[in-house]
XYZ file of C-alpha atoms in Angstrom:
557
model
C -41.553 7.036 58.793
C -42.660 7.572 55.263
C -45.625 8.278 53.993
C -47.731 5.692 52.168
C -49.681 8.135 50.475
C -47.226 11.398 50.318
C -49.116 14.003 48.442
C -51.072 14.562 51.675
C -48.106 16.159 52.799
C -46.215 17.515 49.381
C -47.314 18.409 46.024
C -46.415 17.907 42.869
C -44.349 21.778 41.543
C -46.231 23.150 39.194
C -45.709 23.125 35.288
C -44.889 26.322 33.160
C -47.099 27.287 30.570
C -45.050 26.988 27.759
C -46.290 25.300 24.663
C -43.545 26.134 21.819
C -40.849 26.465 24.164
C -37.702 26.055 21.959
C -34.823 24.968 23.739
C -35.150 21.152 23.607
C -34.214 21.260 20.147
C -31.334 23.941 20.565
C -27.461 22.374 21.562
C -24.642 23.735 23.655
C -22.204 24.805 21.372
C -20.498 27.378 23.531
C -19.146 28.290 27.230
C -21.048 30.402 29.239
C -19.440 32.703 31.265
C -18.320 31.048 34.240
C -18.797 32.788 38.150
C -16.648 30.896 40.163
C -18.988 30.701 44.433
C -16.033 28.788 46.189
C -15.184 31.443 48.137
C -18.747 32.439 48.931
C -21.152 30.338 48.663
C -18.840 27.173 49.066
C -16.683 28.960 52.415
C -20.031 29.595 54.141
C -20.854 25.719 53.755
C -18.066 24.376 55.440
C -17.628 23.077 58.824
C -14.389 25.445 59.602
C -14.372 28.001 56.519
C -11.762 28.827 54.923
C -8.970 31.336 56.531
C -7.284 34.110 54.659
C -4.084 31.477 52.934
C -6.817 29.004 51.849
C -8.705 31.795 50.362
C -5.784 33.323 48.595
C -4.574 29.556 48.025
C -7.845 28.909 45.875
C -7.822 31.727 44.225
C -4.848 31.431 42.992
C -6.025 28.637 41.768
C -8.544 29.850 39.875
C -6.724 32.341 38.766
C -4.620 29.473 37.002
C -7.044 27.081 35.568
C -8.907 30.441 33.517
C -11.979 31.557 36.161
C -12.439 35.185 34.727
C -15.498 36.427 37.105
C -14.926 35.711 41.285
C -17.118 35.899 44.251
C -14.495 36.546 46.493
C -16.827 36.274 49.459
C -19.298 38.307 51.633
C -17.489 41.247 53.451
C -20.324 42.395 55.397
C -20.096 39.314 56.607
C -17.272 40.076 59.565
C -13.273 41.273 59.357
C -12.111 37.669 58.261
C -13.821 38.662 54.937
C -13.471 42.279 54.894
C -9.907 42.667 54.696
C -9.286 39.099 52.514
C -11.152 41.376 50.052
C -8.974 44.395 50.949
C -6.290 42.327 50.716
C -6.498 41.115 47.168
C -7.461 44.585 46.264
C -4.512 46.454 47.889
C -1.332 43.893 47.090
C -2.567 43.989 43.651
C -2.948 39.982 43.313
C -5.770 40.774 40.941
C -5.015 39.922 37.251
C -6.764 42.450 35.216
C -8.596 39.544 33.008
C -10.667 38.815 36.134
C -13.436 40.665 37.853
C -13.872 40.186 41.642
C -17.969 39.789 42.647
C -18.551 40.009 46.060
C -22.027 39.831 48.020
C -24.560 42.181 49.852
C -28.177 41.052 50.706
C -30.073 44.200 50.437
C -28.981 46.510 53.158
C -28.071 50.513 53.561
C -25.117 49.744 55.922
C -23.964 46.174 54.483
C -23.999 47.409 51.122
C -22.091 50.187 52.199
C -19.457 47.889 53.734
C -19.101 45.961 50.730
C -18.460 49.085 48.735
C -15.786 50.374 50.624
C -14.016 46.778 50.913
C -13.278 47.082 47.008
C -12.101 50.776 47.554
C -8.785 50.790 44.888
C -10.176 47.721 42.652
C -10.163 48.997 38.930
C -12.900 46.764 38.354
C -15.851 44.834 40.342
C -19.155 43.549 40.286
C -21.436 43.688 43.704
C -23.922 41.261 43.885
C -27.796 42.182 45.686
C -30.114 39.681 46.821
C -33.478 39.787 47.860
C -36.416 36.489 48.467
C -39.019 37.298 46.974
C -40.869 34.107 46.993
C -44.187 33.131 48.461
C -43.164 31.494 51.392
C -40.798 33.457 52.146
C -42.714 36.593 52.033
C -44.650 34.688 54.000
C -43.370 32.907 56.527
C -39.924 34.584 56.791
C -40.881 38.458 56.227
C -44.127 39.164 56.551
C -44.753 41.139 54.058
C -46.744 41.305 50.039
C -45.580 42.065 47.457
C -45.485 45.613 46.968
C -42.674 45.574 49.412
C -40.640 42.975 48.063
C -40.489 44.927 45.348
C -39.520 48.485 46.933
C -36.434 45.926 48.894
C -35.362 45.398 45.497
C -35.663 48.709 43.423
C -34.134 50.623 47.162
C -31.388 48.091 47.193
C -30.831 49.065 42.784
C -30.260 53.085 43.801
C -28.180 52.093 47.028
C -25.419 50.355 44.098
C -26.488 53.384 42.180
C -25.386 56.058 44.577
C -22.668 54.056 46.279
C -20.665 53.845 42.568
C -21.140 57.131 42.275
C -19.095 58.019 45.081
C -16.229 56.153 43.896
C -15.911 56.650 39.880
C -12.106 55.366 39.875
C -13.416 52.016 39.392
C -15.410 50.195 36.743
C -18.508 48.831 38.492
C -21.310 46.110 37.374
C -23.857 44.808 39.223
C -25.627 41.874 39.772
C -29.421 41.450 40.428
C -30.691 38.123 42.616
C -34.375 37.900 43.041
C -33.220 34.914 45.600
C -35.380 31.328 45.207
C -36.567 32.970 41.692
C -37.063 28.750 41.489
C -39.833 29.070 43.519
C -41.783 32.122 43.049
C -44.034 33.051 40.625
C -42.417 33.761 36.877
C -44.236 36.991 36.768
C -43.190 38.419 40.214
C -39.500 37.742 38.727
C -40.620 39.688 36.088
C -42.020 42.562 37.179
C -38.760 42.967 40.189
C -36.094 42.457 38.363
C -37.559 44.881 35.236
C -37.971 47.781 38.310
C -33.608 47.074 38.841
C -33.138 47.479 35.823
C -35.261 50.755 35.483
C -32.841 52.615 38.572
C -29.553 51.142 36.812
C -30.680 51.492 32.998
C -28.043 48.923 31.564
C -26.908 48.933 28.343
C -25.547 46.373 25.618
C -22.250 48.037 26.476
C -22.450 47.484 30.130
C -24.958 44.974 30.422
C -26.599 44.374 34.543
C -26.571 41.013 35.773
C -30.209 39.204 36.831
C -29.046 35.553 38.041
C -32.305 33.455 38.201
C -31.393 31.727 41.293
C -32.373 27.443 42.032
C -31.914 28.460 45.137
C -33.488 25.120 46.776
C -34.184 22.893 43.895
C -37.562 22.430 43.997
C -38.990 20.372 40.480
C -37.422 18.580 37.985
C -34.600 20.465 35.525
C -36.901 20.509 31.933
C -39.528 23.150 34.383
C -36.586 24.766 35.057
C -35.003 25.625 31.341
C -39.111 26.791 30.509
C -38.609 29.277 33.890
C -35.829 30.467 31.985
C -37.186 30.845 28.490
C -40.083 32.077 29.641
C -37.763 34.958 31.392
C -35.445 35.502 29.227
C -39.116 36.115 26.224
C -40.167 38.709 28.552
C -37.758 40.714 30.043
C -36.816 43.851 28.419
C -33.440 45.361 26.691
C -32.231 41.728 26.729
C -29.281 42.723 25.088
C -28.666 44.689 28.402
C -29.210 41.992 30.764
C -26.894 39.302 30.907
C -29.207 35.864 32.042
C -26.659 33.945 34.504
C -27.780 30.679 36.585
C -27.271 29.291 40.580
C -28.277 26.098 40.444
C -28.887 23.679 44.103
C -28.323 20.132 43.869
C -31.678 19.435 46.641
C -33.422 16.856 43.701
C -29.259 15.626 42.608
C -29.997 17.634 39.424
C -28.228 20.823 39.570
C -25.749 20.132 36.545
C -28.604 18.712 34.499
C -30.650 22.534 35.823
C -27.891 24.490 35.088
C -26.813 22.529 31.455
C -30.960 22.973 29.945
C -31.101 26.808 31.362
C -27.808 26.874 28.828
C -30.387 25.733 26.630
C -32.610 28.020 27.462
C -31.149 31.329 26.374
C -28.800 31.930 29.886
C -25.067 33.214 28.893
C -23.878 32.853 32.544
C -23.297 30.286 35.260
C -21.922 30.210 38.259
C -21.588 27.623 40.257
C -18.425 25.287 42.927
C -15.920 23.299 42.255
C -16.546 19.726 42.445
C -20.318 21.271 43.313
C -19.817 22.414 47.030
C -21.846 24.225 48.701
C -25.024 24.800 51.376
C -26.872 21.426 51.659
C -26.592 19.100 49.091
C -24.427 21.800 47.017
C -24.198 24.105 44.448
C -23.797 23.817 40.336
C -20.311 21.821 39.692
C -18.677 23.748 37.216
C -15.758 20.878 36.420
C -18.602 18.503 35.842
C -20.258 21.034 33.032
C -17.177 22.254 31.655
C -16.022 18.757 31.228
C -19.740 17.675 29.521
C -19.259 20.606 26.994
C -15.644 19.390 26.422
C -16.026 15.587 25.958
C -18.951 17.292 22.991
C -15.808 19.097 21.285
C -16.734 22.315 23.030
C -13.803 24.143 25.110
C -15.160 25.476 27.741
C -13.012 28.001 28.839
C -11.157 26.091 32.333
C -8.316 24.302 31.728
C -8.475 21.043 33.828
C -5.267 19.074 32.106
C -4.108 18.402 35.581
C -7.002 17.805 37.162
C -5.346 16.618 39.573
C -3.582 19.697 41.282
C -7.049 20.730 41.283
C -8.659 18.088 43.124
C -5.792 18.211 46.183
C -6.519 22.109 46.351
C -9.830 21.827 46.837
C -9.527 19.332 49.645
C -6.890 20.913 51.273
C -8.737 24.551 51.139
C -11.858 22.911 52.011
C -11.714 20.227 54.014
C -14.282 17.791 52.019
C -13.027 14.660 49.880
C -14.399 15.249 46.273
C -16.136 11.390 46.788
C -14.283 8.488 44.435
C -17.244 8.221 42.086
C -17.537 11.706 41.667
C -17.549 12.898 37.523
C -14.552 13.316 35.943
C -12.477 14.091 38.795
C -13.098 11.105 41.393
C -10.286 8.876 42.293
C -12.314 6.157 40.126
C -13.941 6.994 37.782
C -11.621 6.354 35.088
C -11.323 3.126 36.241
C -12.860 -0.748 35.849
C -12.983 -3.246 37.904
C -15.941 -5.554 36.069
C -14.019 -7.990 33.170
C -16.626 -6.990 30.266
C -15.681 -3.454 30.961
C -12.158 -4.202 30.932
C -12.082 -6.078 27.465
C -14.426 -3.425 26.099
C -11.959 -0.635 27.481
C -8.644 -2.537 25.931
C -10.031 -3.595 22.919
C -10.987 0.385 23.001
C -7.901 1.661 23.206
C -6.333 -1.269 21.042
C -8.614 0.060 18.012
C -7.918 3.406 18.492
C -4.113 2.800 17.845
C -4.899 0.838 14.402
C -7.286 3.912 13.671
C -4.910 6.419 14.330
C -8.309 8.770 14.549
C -7.439 12.086 16.310
C -11.318 11.279 16.933
C -11.669 10.002 20.685
C -13.958 6.564 20.376
C -12.825 4.592 23.529
C -16.062 1.910 25.442
C -17.101 3.289 28.754
C -14.650 7.060 28.691
C -16.100 9.982 26.864
C -12.848 11.309 27.640
C -9.343 10.418 27.339
C -8.030 10.596 31.005
C -4.653 11.509 29.642
C -6.279 15.030 28.821
C -6.901 15.408 32.534
C -3.192 14.428 33.124
C -4.569 11.041 34.332
C -2.202 7.963 33.057
C -4.125 5.241 30.923
C -2.328 2.656 34.324
C -5.477 4.028 37.005
C -8.114 3.150 33.489
C -8.032 -0.932 34.636
C -7.675 -2.162 38.620
C -8.433 -5.810 39.028
C -10.409 -7.181 41.853
C -12.779 -10.677 42.369
C -14.675 -8.786 39.544
C -12.381 -8.456 36.902
C -12.219 -10.714 33.853
C -8.538 -11.131 31.918
C -8.976 -8.546 29.820
C -8.615 -6.445 33.262
C -5.278 -8.639 34.200
C -4.079 -8.695 30.826
C -4.262 -4.894 30.531
C -2.207 -4.339 34.207
C 0.430 -7.100 32.700
C 0.730 -5.270 29.269
C 1.277 -1.374 31.158
C 3.446 -2.989 33.695
C 5.158 -5.539 32.559
C 4.756 -4.827 28.172
C 3.568 -8.027 28.326
C 1.078 -8.807 25.468
C -0.439 -12.103 26.830
C -1.982 -14.231 23.934
C -5.534 -14.748 24.952
C -6.089 -18.919 26.039
C -3.006 -16.984 28.099
C -4.833 -14.492 29.620
C -7.298 -16.783 29.921
C -5.040 -19.379 32.073
C -3.682 -16.407 33.977
C -6.840 -14.775 35.010
C -8.054 -17.613 36.512
C -4.896 -17.994 38.717
C -5.859 -13.945 39.905
C -9.350 -14.811 39.965
C -8.675 -17.369 42.971
C -6.032 -14.714 44.934
C -8.712 -12.066 44.197
C -10.840 -14.235 45.920
C -9.094 -15.317 48.553
C -7.754 -11.781 49.698
C -11.062 -10.131 49.716
C -9.118 -7.051 48.094
C -8.016 -5.540 45.097
C -5.076 -6.700 43.585
C -1.877 -4.432 42.417
C 0.012 -4.362 39.762
C 3.360 -6.163 42.201
C 0.373 -8.437 43.530
C -0.637 -9.997 39.873
C 3.218 -9.908 38.746
C 4.088 -11.965 42.256
C 1.646 -13.818 41.023
C 2.355 -14.372 37.621
C 6.239 -15.246 38.005
C 4.989 -17.679 40.476
C 2.375 -19.255 38.616
C 4.955 -19.646 35.413
C 7.520 -20.550 37.390
C 10.384 -16.867 36.523
C 11.456 -16.973 39.643
C 12.304 -18.909 43.208
C 11.619 -22.719 42.982
C 12.741 -23.803 38.977
C 12.989 -27.257 38.050
C 14.805 -25.928 35.101
C 16.823 -23.264 33.756
C 18.769 -21.912 30.972
C 22.619 -21.202 32.206
C 23.547 -20.883 28.451
C 23.119 -22.922 25.297
C 24.183 -22.725 21.140
C 22.536 -24.270 18.168
C 24.408 -25.995 14.729
C 23.275 -27.421 12.223
C 21.533 -26.767 8.376
C 17.990 -25.188 8.338
C 15.353 -28.249 8.849
C 18.412 -30.048 10.920
C 18.695 -28.219 13.978
C 20.818 -29.589 17.203
C 20.419 -27.597 21.047
C 23.159 -28.146 23.094
C 22.314 -26.362 26.358
C 23.356 -26.026 30.049
C 20.164 -26.407 32.530
C 20.406 -25.807 36.502
C 18.795 -28.735 37.361
C 18.301 -30.399 40.846
C 20.846 -28.852 42.910
C 23.608 -28.683 39.896
C 24.155 -28.223 36.618
C 22.598 -30.645 33.106
C 23.402 -30.812 29.630
C 20.992 -31.723 27.557
C 20.761 -31.919 23.554
C 18.012 -32.724 21.234
C 17.618 -32.453 17.305
C 14.934 -30.901 15.100
C 13.364 -28.990 12.687
C 14.131 -25.964 14.257
C 15.262 -24.443 17.908
C 11.832 -25.087 19.139
C 12.040 -28.715 17.949
C 14.799 -29.189 18.736
C 14.526 -28.317 22.911
C 11.431 -30.454 22.650
C 13.315 -33.493 21.624
C 16.133 -32.800 24.460
C 14.011 -32.720 27.232
C 12.036 -35.102 25.899
C 14.593 -37.970 25.746
C 17.427 -36.939 28.404
C 14.310 -35.502 30.943
C 11.767 -37.340 30.380
C 9.903 -34.269 29.441
C 7.314 -34.564 27.010
C 6.056 -31.375 25.517
C 4.512 -29.785 22.159
C 3.639 -27.319 20.925
C 0.279 -25.761 19.913
C 1.440 -21.852 19.743
C 3.979 -20.007 19.939
C 3.669 -15.733 19.646
C 6.830 -13.196 20.076
C 6.659 -8.849 19.983
C 9.204 -6.811 21.294
C 8.547 -5.069 24.630
C 8.556 -1.473 24.199
C 9.672 0.703 20.675
C 13.118 1.438 19.462
C 16.635 -1.160 18.362
C 17.141 -2.281 22.472
C 14.363 -3.453 23.433
C 13.794 -7.152 24.762
C 11.796 -9.772 23.946
C 8.763 -12.002 25.420
C 8.454 -15.610 23.244
C 5.401 -17.410 24.944
C 4.124 -21.004 23.848
C 0.950 -23.090 24.568
C 1.925 -26.861 25.201
C 0.406 -30.253 25.750
C 1.359 -33.122 27.532
C 0.485 -36.707 26.082
C -2.310 -36.611 28.861
C -4.106 -33.889 26.761
C -3.274 -31.337 28.973
C -2.153 -27.562 28.543
C 0.209 -25.640 29.700
C 2.120 -21.812 29.182
C 5.417 -20.841 29.767
C 7.077 -17.347 28.567
C 10.671 -16.333 28.477
C 11.591 -12.692 27.656
C 15.202 -11.368 26.652
C 17.029 -8.900 24.584
C 17.696 -12.543 21.864
C 14.198 -13.730 20.338
C 15.680 -17.051 20.093
C 17.218 -16.934 24.194
C 13.942 -16.190 24.984
C 12.081 -18.863 22.613
C 14.009 -21.351 24.757
C 13.372 -19.651 28.011
C 9.520 -19.744 27.013
C 10.202 -23.401 26.246
C 11.651 -24.361 29.740
C 8.813 -21.958 31.617
C 6.232 -24.071 30.328
C 8.508 -27.945 31.466
C 8.754 -25.989 34.626
C 4.662 -25.601 34.710
C 4.376 -29.579 34.046
C 7.061 -30.115 37.266
C 5.431 -28.199 39.363
C 2.130 -29.865 38.692
C 3.247 -33.082 38.448
């Protein structure tokens, strides 16, 4: 049971004493170095860890989208990990511009095994870590600060000495004061300085210092303060790369990484779509595409985001949530009527402006940039409005319904959605459209053939229509084609209609396209009825639109 006063059990996280913090006024202007830890941190979080085939497929995906540093495993964990890493090295599968990274705890035998797994590699990063926070020191290790620092120093010496035994490989090192975000800043700094003293990094060959939020325990602004404080106080700043490894325990792993970059970090570690232990790691897809939405090339290519999702879901055997930022099936989809109307107007305005700058309500980036199509942007259910229905018909059939006709048909779709209690697809909507405007099935009046004659202002319509199971010839006179059709219906079939509005447009583009015609008609008793016709000849489409309206009158009695 939740406590009425949680302060008796939980204490607030302390603030960082940084009154002149600079990060809030900074903006991200360039991408960081990216490290994917899908094959290590992501893999260890799976119910069923990936086998070699899945890890290889995932590795190839990461290479394809442009990740240049990939943590490929924990070689001392077992034969599966070790053999996979050795296979990547032996087969030459690692491209020249990609640097593999491996992880190890700070133990002699594990570090030796780690270096052995990379024997023959052109270059590699060996990542060693040890936990340093008070809870770990007190509860897990039963050690004091000097003993914890000694572990880091010993590990650094092992990195240096093992690398010297394999001089043909270009070795790089990463050290993580694990649990950095819940440790004392001065002690994190002390451990990192001790490692620097052993490994002697240079600007040409810097040491990566990873400052992880192993457990996210505070708001992301506090993590940013920690990063800025550390960047200010670490010696040889030009010889270290500050790396971030955020987790998502509080749901702000992405925000913490972004604010950490503003605070001075150079590198971001994470997984595709945020997979990882507990609530997950930083989501590299979201961070990268957040940058993209601000006009920054993130250096990662998600032009076919559906392929990325398919591969990740196959390898992880975990679904990407349909509402996951950018990648989810429904993130570029609107069901709400007001949202649909705004998006529809946004696309229309984009075409009119012919402006390369993206500015569409509710869509922070163009779905087409990620390989998504516009047909999925608006979908229809009981929450949808006329704009959504109109959008679907325009995308699926090329029809641009007049506003009042949109409202008329949206009521039909609303009733159908309420009755079915499910999302309506394009086929459902088209079937309802054909039925409501009498375009198929039983029709009281169907055009077979016609011709018109006479001079301007005095036109004669002569037509043959299917009527009551047979054919019927009708004719009428008016000042134009439509008025003569209305006269024929009134005089010979007792169908009395007046046209209140008419519109037409081409369906598609080019020289050989069909036309759509729409009429809004009034009956003598004040009812409104709509009709639509399509044909390669716009005049024929207009005649069909009037007959569609007449069929609506006949159907409604």
